[in-house]
Amino acid sequence: MSDTQSSKSRFYYQPTFLASISSWSWALLILVMGVIFWLEVTHFNWITALFFILFIVVLLVQGLTRTILIQDHQLIINRTLQKNWLVINISDLRSLQATKTGIKFIYNSGSRRFYLTKKQRQQLFQTIGEINKNHEVNK
């Protein structure tokens, strides 16, 4: 992989178990409200349609905005509906471990866990390994 390809990579993640339960419960609440309105009224109801559309939008936002971006020797973690992204220098990573369902990394001010698919987890490790190897060569 060339240096330009490895300098910017995007990975989609889900937060750990308790955070996932909390955020997806709010999303399912929108669906439940739509179903309640649908069952209360026997004919087509615009409120029900709006709840279903809102539910789809929330699913897309939660699924597509949670990203780990590797750019310029930094991990940039985008969290849903938060302006301040978590930015971690790759050189500050003390440990990067694969777990059964994702990754765990320890850095200067704490540790984080994320769920990733097996393929994305492997690509993330490969990309960080290439950046570290290139960084060591450039020293």
mmCIF file with all atom_site columns, C-alpha atoms in Angstrom, residues 61-112:
data_model
loop_
_atom_site.group_PDB
_atom_site.id
_atom_site.type_symbol
_atom_site.label_atom_id
_atom_site.label_alt_id
_atom_site.label_comp_id
_atom_site.label_asym_id
_atom_site.label_entity_id
_atom_site.label_seq_id
_atom_site.pdbx_PDB_ins_code
_atom_site.Cartn_x
_atom_site.Cartn_y
_atom_site.Cartn_z
_atom_site.occupancy
_atom_site.B_iso_or_equiv
_atom_site.pdbx_formal_charge
_atom_site.auth_seq_id
_atom_site.auth_comp_id
_atom_site.auth_asym_id
_atom_site.auth_atom_id
_atom_site.pdbx_PDB_model_num
ATOM 1  C CA . VAL A 1 61  ? -26.767 8.623   11.548 1.00 0.00 ? 61  VAL A CA 1
ATOM 2  C CA . GLN A 1 62  ? -25.760 6.123   14.235 1.00 0.00 ? 62  GLN A CA 1
ATOM 3  C CA . GLY A 1 63  ? -24.356 3.679   11.721 1.00 0.00 ? 63  GLY A CA 1
ATOM 4  C CA . LEU A 1 64  ? -22.482 6.060   9.451  1.00 0.00 ? 64  LEU A CA 1
ATOM 5  C CA . THR A 1 65  ? -21.162 8.777   11.760 1.00 0.00 ? 65  THR A CA 1
ATOM 6  C CA . ARG A 1 66  ? -19.271 6.575   14.198 1.00 0.00 ? 66  ARG A CA 1
ATOM 7  C CA . THR A 1 67  ? -15.936 6.428   12.477 1.00 0.00 ? 67  THR A CA 1
ATOM 8  C CA . ILE A 1 68  ? -12.292 6.025   13.301 1.00 0.00 ? 68  ILE A CA 1
ATOM 9  C CA . LEU A 1 69  ? -10.271 8.053   10.826 1.00 0.00 ? 69  LEU A CA 1
ATOM 10 C CA . ILE A 1 70  ? -6.533  7.565   10.547 1.00 0.00 ? 70  ILE A CA 1
ATOM 11 C CA . GLN A 1 71  ? -4.991  10.706  9.133  1.00 0.00 ? 71  GLN A CA 1
ATOM 12 C CA . ASP A 1 72  ? -1.590  12.340  9.537  1.00 0.00 ? 72  ASP A CA 1
ATOM 13 C CA . HIS A 1 73  ? -0.405  9.901   12.248 1.00 0.00 ? 73  HIS A CA 1
ATOM 14 C CA . GLN A 1 74  ? -3.550  10.482  14.335 1.00 0.00 ? 74  GLN A CA 1
ATOM 15 C CA . LEU A 1 75  ? -6.619  8.474   15.258 1.00 0.00 ? 75  LEU A CA 1
ATOM 16 C CA . ILE A 1 76  ? -9.645  10.740  14.930 1.00 0.00 ? 76  ILE A CA 1
ATOM 17 C CA . ILE A 1 77  ? -12.689 9.194   16.570 1.00 0.00 ? 77  ILE A CA 1
ATOM 18 C CA . ASN A 1 78  ? -16.010 10.689  15.534 1.00 0.00 ? 78  ASN A CA 1
ATOM 19 C CA . ARG A 1 79  ? -18.761 10.074  18.051 1.00 0.00 ? 79  ARG A CA 1
ATOM 20 C CA . THR A 1 80  ? -22.417 10.517  17.135 1.00 0.00 ? 80  THR A CA 1
ATOM 21 C CA . LEU A 1 81  ? -23.785 14.023  17.736 1.00 0.00 ? 81  LEU A CA 1
ATOM 22 C CA . GLN A 1 82  ? -20.642 15.340  19.437 1.00 0.00 ? 82  GLN A CA 1
ATOM 23 C CA . LYS A 1 83  ? -18.718 18.300  18.075 1.00 0.00 ? 83  LYS A CA 1
ATOM 24 C CA . ASN A 1 84  ? -15.466 17.498  19.874 1.00 0.00 ? 84  ASN A CA 1
ATOM 25 C CA . TRP A 1 85  ? -13.901 14.486  18.233 1.00 0.00 ? 85  TRP A CA 1
ATOM 26 C CA . LEU A 1 86  ? -11.417 12.412  20.168 1.00 0.00 ? 86  LEU A CA 1
ATOM 27 C CA . VAL A 1 87  ? -7.974  12.890  18.580 1.00 0.00 ? 87  VAL A CA 1
ATOM 28 C CA . ILE A 1 88  ? -5.126  10.597  19.622 1.00 0.00 ? 88  ILE A CA 1
ATOM 29 C CA . ASN A 1 89  ? -1.623  10.651  18.186 1.00 0.00 ? 89  ASN A CA 1
ATOM 30 C CA . ILE A 1 90  ? -0.599  7.194   17.056 1.00 0.00 ? 90  ILE A CA 1
ATOM 31 C CA . SER A 1 91  ? 2.731   7.717   18.835 1.00 0.00 ? 91  SER A CA 1
ATOM 32 C CA . ASP A 1 92  ? 0.767   8.122   22.107 1.00 0.00 ? 92  ASP A CA 1
ATOM 33 C CA . LEU A 1 93  ? -0.735  4.620   21.829 1.00 0.00 ? 93  LEU A CA 1
ATOM 34 C CA . ARG A 1 94  ? 0.755   2.408   24.510 1.00 0.00 ? 94  ARG A CA 1
ATOM 35 C CA . SER A 1 95  ? -1.156  -0.708  23.563 1.00 0.00 ? 95  SER A CA 1
ATOM 36 C CA . LEU A 1 96  ? -3.437  -1.803  20.738 1.00 0.00 ? 96  LEU A CA 1
ATOM 37 C CA . GLN A 1 97  ? -5.155  -5.127  21.298 1.00 0.00 ? 97  GLN A CA 1
ATOM 38 C CA . ALA A 1 98  ? -7.642  -7.161  19.321 1.00 0.00 ? 98  ALA A CA 1
ATOM 39 C CA . THR A 1 99  ? -10.567 -8.414  21.365 1.00 0.00 ? 99  THR A CA 1
ATOM 40 C CA . LYS A 1 100 ? -13.097 -11.038 20.370 1.00 0.00 ? 100 LYS A CA 1
ATOM 41 C CA . THR A 1 101 ? -15.460 -8.419  18.945 1.00 0.00 ? 101 THR A CA 1
ATOM 42 C CA . GLY A 1 102 ? -13.326 -5.348  18.341 1.00 0.00 ? 102 GLY A CA 1
ATOM 43 C CA . ILE A 1 103 ? -10.320 -3.438  19.562 1.00 0.00 ? 103 ILE A CA 1
ATOM 44 C CA . LYS A 1 104 ? -8.993  -1.987  22.784 1.00 0.00 ? 104 LYS A CA 1
ATOM 45 C CA . PHE A 1 105 ? -6.319  0.629   22.928 1.00 0.00 ? 105 PHE A CA 1
ATOM 46 C CA . ILE A 1 106 ? -4.556  2.347   25.777 1.00 0.00 ? 106 ILE A CA 1
ATOM 47 C CA . TYR A 1 107 ? -3.127  5.814   25.336 1.00 0.00 ? 107 TYR A CA 1
ATOM 48 C CA . ASN A 1 108 ? -1.810  8.630   27.534 1.00 0.00 ? 108 ASN A CA 1
ATOM 49 C CA . SER A 1 109 ? -5.082  9.727   29.122 1.00 0.00 ? 109 SER A CA 1
ATOM 50 C CA . GLY A 1 110 ? -7.119  6.531   29.159 1.00 0.00 ? 110 GLY A CA 1
ATOM 51 C CA . SER A 1 111 ? -8.337  3.510   27.278 1.00 0.00 ? 111 SER A CA 1
ATOM 52 C CA . ARG A 1 112 ? -11.093 2.891   24.753 1.00 0.00 ? 112 ARG A CA 1
#
